[in-house]
């Protein structure tokens, strides 16, 4: 057999084995490094958790409610993507966040294509509701005025009565006229 063919087979086999072993190896290191640890009960544990998430101890506070099951993950304020400045040079501009920045626990809810808690809008919710009520009222009044009940004639398309088959009445005939 040609030596080039045998060397090619060996390289292909060894390369596949390495790829398979690499794909089936232990999980990547960031999976367990970013997993929340147990709830910090003491000051030293709080300092270690703040360091783990890249925060200063004054800004770090875990969730007080144990039912959240967040462990030592910090309780961060809701900062929706749509309300962040688009002109800032973000590391990841499509998500408007910087590398290594801790995320709020439910950050996926607050994408710019999803829900926003409305903290930075030009008008208040009450004004929005009043405008919606005004638009609904105008639509209902116009519907009433054009329905023919308010003295304004109803705008309709004239249509003949339905031509039903009845005895003694001829609506049309196929006879040649004389």
PDB file of C-alpha atoms in Angstrom:
ATOM      1  CA  UNK A   1       0.000   0.000   0.000  1.00  0.00           C
ATOM      2  CA  UNK A   2       1.132   3.509  -0.723  1.00  0.00           C
ATOM      3  CA  UNK A   3       2.717   5.122   2.379  1.00  0.00           C
ATOM      4  CA  UNK A   4       0.883   8.410   1.748  1.00  0.00           C
ATOM      5  CA  UNK A   5      -2.475   6.603   1.890  1.00  0.00           C
ATOM      6  CA  UNK A   6      -1.638   4.828   5.148  1.00  0.00           C
ATOM      7  CA  UNK A   7      -0.381   8.063   6.744  1.00  0.00           C
ATOM      8  CA  UNK A   8      -3.550   9.837   5.593  1.00  0.00           C
ATOM      9  CA  UNK A   9      -5.714   7.139   7.180  1.00  0.00           C
ATOM     10  CA  UNK A  10      -3.824   7.334  10.466  1.00  0.00           C
ATOM     11  CA  UNK A  11      -4.114  11.128  10.582  1.00  0.00           C
ATOM     12  CA  UNK A  12      -7.842  10.981   9.797  1.00  0.00           C
ATOM     13  CA  UNK A  13      -8.427   8.395  12.525  1.00  0.00           C
ATOM     14  CA  UNK A  14      -6.400  10.267  15.133  1.00  0.00           C
ATOM     15  CA  UNK A  15      -8.016  13.582  14.232  1.00  0.00           C
ATOM     16  CA  UNK A  16     -11.522  12.124  14.568  1.00  0.00           C
ATOM     17  CA  UNK A  17     -10.649  10.541  17.897  1.00  0.00           C
ATOM     18  CA  UNK A  18      -9.357  13.862  19.234  1.00  0.00           C
ATOM     19  CA  UNK A  19     -12.449  15.708  18.031  1.00  0.00           C
ATOM     20  CA  UNK A  20     -14.769  13.120  19.559  1.00  0.00           C
ATOM     21  CA  UNK A  21     -12.879  13.160  22.855  1.00  0.00           C
ATOM     22  CA  UNK A  22     -12.865  16.951  22.909  1.00  0.00           C
ATOM     23  CA  UNK A  23     -16.625  17.089  22.283  1.00  0.00           C
ATOM     24  CA  UNK A  24     -17.392  14.539  24.989  1.00  0.00           C
ATOM     25  CA  UNK A  25     -15.048  15.956  27.621  1.00  0.00           C
ATOM     26  CA  UNK A  26     -16.032  17.754  30.806  1.00  0.00           C
ATOM     27  CA  UNK A  27     -18.128  20.925  30.438  1.00  0.00           C
ATOM     28  CA  UNK A  28     -16.499  24.206  29.579  1.00  0.00           C
ATOM     29  CA  UNK A  29     -15.085  26.055  32.601  1.00  0.00           C
ATOM     30  CA  UNK A  30     -17.546  28.954  32.553  1.00  0.00           C
ATOM     31  CA  UNK A  31     -20.501  26.675  33.263  1.00  0.00           C
ATOM     32  CA  UNK A  32     -19.565  25.990  36.861  1.00  0.00           C
ATOM     33  CA  UNK A  33     -17.735  29.260  37.535  1.00  0.00           C
ATOM     34  CA  UNK A  34     -20.857  31.364  36.971  1.00  0.00           C
ATOM     35  CA  UNK A  35     -23.253  29.047  38.761  1.00  0.00           C
ATOM     36  CA  UNK A  36     -24.665  30.772  41.866  1.00  0.00           C
ATOM     37  CA  UNK A  37     -23.303  29.456  45.119  1.00  0.00           C
ATOM     38  CA  UNK A  38     -25.176  29.030  48.399  1.00  0.00           C
ATOM     39  CA  UNK A  39     -26.792  32.047  50.055  1.00  0.00           C
ATOM     40  CA  UNK A  40     -24.085  34.100  51.856  1.00  0.00           C
ATOM     41  CA  UNK A  41     -24.844  34.196  55.553  1.00  0.00           C
ATOM     42  CA  UNK A  42     -21.628  35.779  56.844  1.00  0.00           C
ATOM     43  CA  UNK A  43     -19.685  38.890  55.877  1.00  0.00           C
ATOM     44  CA  UNK A  44     -16.754  36.933  54.435  1.00  0.00           C
ATOM     45  CA  UNK A  45     -19.103  34.989  52.177  1.00  0.00           C
ATOM     46  CA  UNK A  46     -20.713  38.247  51.012  1.00  0.00           C
ATOM     47  CA  UNK A  47     -17.297  39.726  50.184  1.00  0.00           C
ATOM     48  CA  UNK A  48     -16.345  36.597  48.221  1.00  0.00           C
ATOM     49  CA  UNK A  49     -19.666  36.645  46.328  1.00  0.00           C
ATOM     50  CA  UNK A  50     -19.285  40.365  45.514  1.00  0.00           C
ATOM     51  CA  UNK A  51     -15.782  39.674  44.175  1.00  0.00           C
ATOM     52  CA  UNK A  52     -17.096  36.712  42.162  1.00  0.00           C
ATOM     53  CA  UNK A  53     -19.633  38.938  40.370  1.00  0.00           C
ATOM     54  CA  UNK A  54     -17.244  41.894  39.940  1.00  0.00           C
ATOM     55  CA  UNK A  55     -19.051  44.209  42.341  1.00  0.00           C
ATOM     56  CA  UNK A  56     -17.993  46.261  45.359  1.00  0.00           C
ATOM     57  CA  UNK A  57     -19.385  45.124  48.707  1.00  0.00           C
ATOM     58  CA  UNK A  58     -21.501  48.287  49.079  1.00  0.00           C
ATOM     59  CA  UNK A  59     -23.387  47.514  45.845  1.00  0.00           C
ATOM     60  CA  UNK A  60     -23.765  43.792  46.459  1.00  0.00           C
ATOM     61  CA  UNK A  61     -26.936  42.477  48.078  1.00  0.00           C
ATOM     62  CA  UNK A  62     -28.346  38.971  47.504  1.00  0.00           C
ATOM     63  CA  UNK A  63     -32.051  38.262  47.214  1.00  0.00           C
ATOM     64  CA  UNK A  64     -33.605  38.361  50.676  1.00  0.00           C
ATOM     65  CA  UNK A  65     -36.439  36.048  49.634  1.00  0.00           C
ATOM     66  CA  UNK A  66     -35.061  32.504  49.790  1.00  0.00           C
ATOM     67  CA  UNK A  67     -37.904  31.251  47.550  1.00  0.00           C
ATOM     68  CA  UNK A  68     -36.279  32.960  44.545  1.00  0.00           C
ATOM     69  CA  UNK A  69     -33.609  30.212  44.654  1.00  0.00           C
ATOM     70  CA  UNK A  70     -30.930  32.569  43.342  1.00  0.00           C
ATOM     71  CA  UNK A  71     -28.307  31.636  45.932  1.00  0.00           C
ATOM     72  CA  UNK A  72     -25.574  34.272  46.132  1.00  0.00           C
ATOM     73  CA  UNK A  73     -26.570  35.951  42.841  1.00  0.00           C
ATOM     74  CA  UNK A  74     -26.881  39.722  43.350  1.00  0.00           C
ATOM     75  CA  UNK A  75     -30.256  41.450  43.361  1.00  0.00           C
ATOM     76  CA  UNK A  76     -29.823  43.994  40.578  1.00  0.00           C
ATOM     77  CA  UNK A  77     -32.218  46.785  39.595  1.00  0.00           C
ATOM     78  CA  UNK A  78     -34.320  46.382  36.462  1.00  0.00           C
ATOM     79  CA  UNK A  79     -32.512  48.198  33.669  1.00  0.00           C
ATOM     80  CA  UNK A  80     -34.311  47.432  30.397  1.00  0.00           C
ATOM     81  CA  UNK A  81     -32.372  47.405  27.154  1.00  0.00           C
ATOM     82  CA  UNK A  82     -34.699  49.868  25.405  1.00  0.00           C
ATOM     83  CA  UNK A  83     -34.054  52.527  28.047  1.00  0.00           C
ATOM     84  CA  UNK A  84     -30.257  52.355  27.842  1.00  0.00           C
ATOM     85  CA  UNK A  85     -28.391  54.856  25.693  1.00  0.00           C
ATOM     86  CA  UNK A  86     -27.871  53.694  22.127  1.00  0.00           C
ATOM     87  CA  UNK A  87     -25.037  56.199  21.666  1.00  0.00           C
ATOM     88  CA  UNK A  88     -22.817  54.687  24.384  1.00  0.00           C
ATOM     89  CA  UNK A  89     -19.971  52.499  23.011  1.00  0.00           C
ATOM     90  CA  UNK A  90     -21.197  49.163  24.375  1.00  0.00           C
ATOM     91  CA  UNK A  91     -19.055  46.024  24.116  1.00  0.00           C
ATOM     92  CA  UNK A  92     -22.147  44.230  22.838  1.00  0.00           C
ATOM     93  CA  UNK A  93     -24.236  46.948  21.166  1.00  0.00           C
ATOM     94  CA  UNK A  94     -27.038  44.622  20.036  1.00  0.00           C
ATOM     95  CA  UNK A  95     -27.799  43.887  23.712  1.00  0.00           C
ATOM     96  CA  UNK A  96     -26.590  47.266  25.050  1.00  0.00           C
ATOM     97  CA  UNK A  97     -24.355  45.743  27.686  1.00  0.00           C
ATOM     98  CA  UNK A  98     -20.663  45.479  28.486  1.00  0.00           C
ATOM     99  CA  UNK A  99     -18.563  42.354  28.849  1.00  0.00           C
ATOM    100  CA  UNK A 100     -18.548  40.952  32.374  1.00  0.00           C
ATOM    101  CA  UNK A 101     -21.478  43.097  33.492  1.00  0.00           C
ATOM    102  CA  UNK A 102     -23.755  41.089  35.805  1.00  0.00           C
ATOM    103  CA  UNK A 103     -27.248  40.614  34.427  1.00  0.00           C
ATOM    104  CA  UNK A 104     -30.508  41.079  36.239  1.00  0.00           C
ATOM    105  CA  UNK A 105     -32.022  37.667  37.037  1.00  0.00           C
ATOM    106  CA  UNK A 106     -34.810  37.985  34.466  1.00  0.00           C
ATOM    107  CA  UNK A 107     -32.825  39.994  31.899  1.00  0.00           C
ATOM    108  CA  UNK A 108     -34.384  38.084  28.992  1.00  0.00           C
ATOM    109  CA  UNK A 109     -37.736  39.771  29.725  1.00  0.00           C
ATOM    110  CA  UNK A 110     -36.383  43.256  29.199  1.00  0.00           C
ATOM    111  CA  UNK A 111     -34.996  43.080  25.648  1.00  0.00           C
ATOM    112  CA  UNK A 112     -35.831  45.999  23.399  1.00  0.00           C
ATOM    113  CA  UNK A 113     -38.341  43.834  21.531  1.00  0.00           C
ATOM    114  CA  UNK A 114     -40.154  42.790  24.695  1.00  0.00           C
ATOM    115  CA  UNK A 115     -41.555  44.303  27.888  1.00  0.00           C
ATOM    116  CA  UNK A 116     -40.342  47.582  29.297  1.00  0.00           C
ATOM    117  CA  UNK A 117     -41.388  48.699  32.809  1.00  0.00           C
ATOM    118  CA  UNK A 118     -41.924  52.247  31.491  1.00  0.00           C
ATOM    119  CA  UNK A 119     -39.551  54.192  33.703  1.00  0.00           C
ATOM    120  CA  UNK A 120     -38.418  56.743  31.130  1.00  0.00           C
ATOM    121  CA  UNK A 121     -41.323  57.750  28.901  1.00  0.00           C
ATOM    122  CA  UNK A 122     -42.450  61.196  27.685  1.00  0.00           C
ATOM    123  CA  UNK A 123     -46.028  60.768  28.929  1.00  0.00           C
ATOM    124  CA  UNK A 124     -47.581  59.086  31.925  1.00  0.00           C
ATOM    125  CA  UNK A 125     -49.737  55.980  31.893  1.00  0.00           C
ATOM    126  CA  UNK A 126     -52.790  58.025  32.870  1.00  0.00           C
ATOM    127  CA  UNK A 127     -52.334  60.265  29.839  1.00  0.00           C
ATOM    128  CA  UNK A 128     -52.027  57.185  27.613  1.00  0.00           C
ATOM    129  CA  UNK A 129     -55.252  55.732  29.021  1.00  0.00           C
ATOM    130  CA  UNK A 130     -57.098  59.061  28.560  1.00  0.00           C
ATOM    131  CA  UNK A 131     -55.986  59.266  24.912  1.00  0.00           C
ATOM    132  CA  UNK A 132     -57.127  55.694  24.325  1.00  0.00           C
ATOM    133  CA  UNK A 133     -60.509  56.429  25.938  1.00  0.00           C
ATOM    134  CA  UNK A 134     -60.865  59.576  23.797  1.00  0.00           C
ATOM    135  CA  UNK A 135     -60.117  57.613  20.594  1.00  0.00           C
ATOM    136  CA  UNK A 136     -62.641  54.916  21.557  1.00  0.00           C
ATOM    137  CA  UNK A 137     -65.292  57.571  22.298  1.00  0.00           C
ATOM    138  CA  UNK A 138     -64.732  59.284  18.934  1.00  0.00           C
ATOM    139  CA  UNK A 139     -65.041  55.956  17.098  1.00  0.00           C
ATOM    140  CA  UNK A 140     -68.274  55.066  18.927  1.00  0.00           C
ATOM    141  CA  UNK A 141     -69.826  58.521  18.309  1.00  0.00           C
ATOM    142  CA  UNK A 142     -68.975  58.401  14.596  1.00  0.00           C
ATOM    143  CA  UNK A 143     -70.403  54.886  14.375  1.00  0.00           C
ATOM    144  CA  UNK A 144     -73.644  56.077  15.991  1.00  0.00           C
ATOM    145  CA  UNK A 145     -73.910  59.152  13.743  1.00  0.00           C
ATOM    146  CA  UNK A 146     -73.442  57.155  10.546  1.00  0.00           C
ATOM    147  CA  UNK A 147     -75.778  54.316  11.507  1.00  0.00           C
ATOM    148  CA  UNK A 148     -78.933  56.250  10.506  1.00  0.00           C
ATOM    149  CA  UNK A 149     -80.381  56.657  14.030  1.00  0.00           C
ATOM    150  CA  UNK A 150     -79.263  60.250  14.643  1.00  0.00           C
ATOM    151  CA  UNK A 151     -81.114  61.901  11.747  1.00  0.00           C
ATOM    152  CA  UNK A 152     -78.219  61.628   9.339  1.00  0.00           C
ATOM    153  CA  UNK A 153     -79.162  59.284   6.509  1.00  0.00           C
ATOM    154  CA  UNK A 154     -77.313  56.002   6.485  1.00  0.00           C
ATOM    155  CA  UNK A 155     -74.907  55.691   3.602  1.00  0.00           C
ATOM    156  CA  UNK A 156     -75.668  52.424   1.847  1.00  0.00           C
ATOM    157  CA  UNK A 157     -75.173  50.815  -1.488  1.00  0.00           C
ATOM    158  CA  UNK A 158     -78.578  50.344  -3.190  1.00  0.00           C
ATOM    159  CA  UNK A 159     -79.405  46.682  -3.758  1.00  0.00           C
ATOM    160  CA  UNK A 160     -82.551  45.160  -5.311  1.00  0.00           C
ATOM    161  CA  UNK A 161     -84.714  42.767  -3.382  1.00  0.00           C
ATOM    162  CA  UNK A 162     -83.746  39.155  -3.569  1.00  0.00           C
ATOM    163  CA  UNK A 163     -85.457  37.395  -6.482  1.00  0.00           C
ATOM    164  CA  UNK A 164     -86.945  34.244  -5.037  1.00  0.00           C
ATOM    165  CA  UNK A 165     -88.930  31.673  -6.984  1.00  0.00           C
ATOM    166  CA  UNK A 166     -92.656  32.120  -6.247  1.00  0.00           C
ATOM    167  CA  UNK A 167     -95.795  30.940  -8.003  1.00  0.00           C
ATOM    168  CA  UNK A 168     -97.382  33.426 -10.412  1.00  0.00           C
ATOM    169  CA  UNK A 169     -94.554  35.980 -10.407  1.00  0.00           C
ATOM    170  CA  UNK A 170     -92.097  36.008 -13.302  1.00  0.00           C
ATOM    171  CA  UNK A 171     -88.906  37.922 -12.637  1.00  0.00           C
ATOM    172  CA  UNK A 172     -87.320  37.069 -15.965  1.00  0.00           C
ATOM    173  CA  UNK A 173     -87.984  35.010 -19.059  1.00  0.00           C
ATOM    174  CA  UNK A 174     -85.986  33.521 -21.880  1.00  0.00           C
ATOM    175  CA  UNK A 175     -88.635  34.264 -24.509  1.00  0.00           C
ATOM    176  CA  UNK A 176     -87.650  36.516 -27.382  1.00  0.00           C
ATOM    177  CA  UNK A 177     -89.436  39.898 -27.046  1.00  0.00           C
ATOM    178  CA  UNK A 178     -91.935  40.752 -29.840  1.00  0.00           C
TER     179      UNK A 178
END
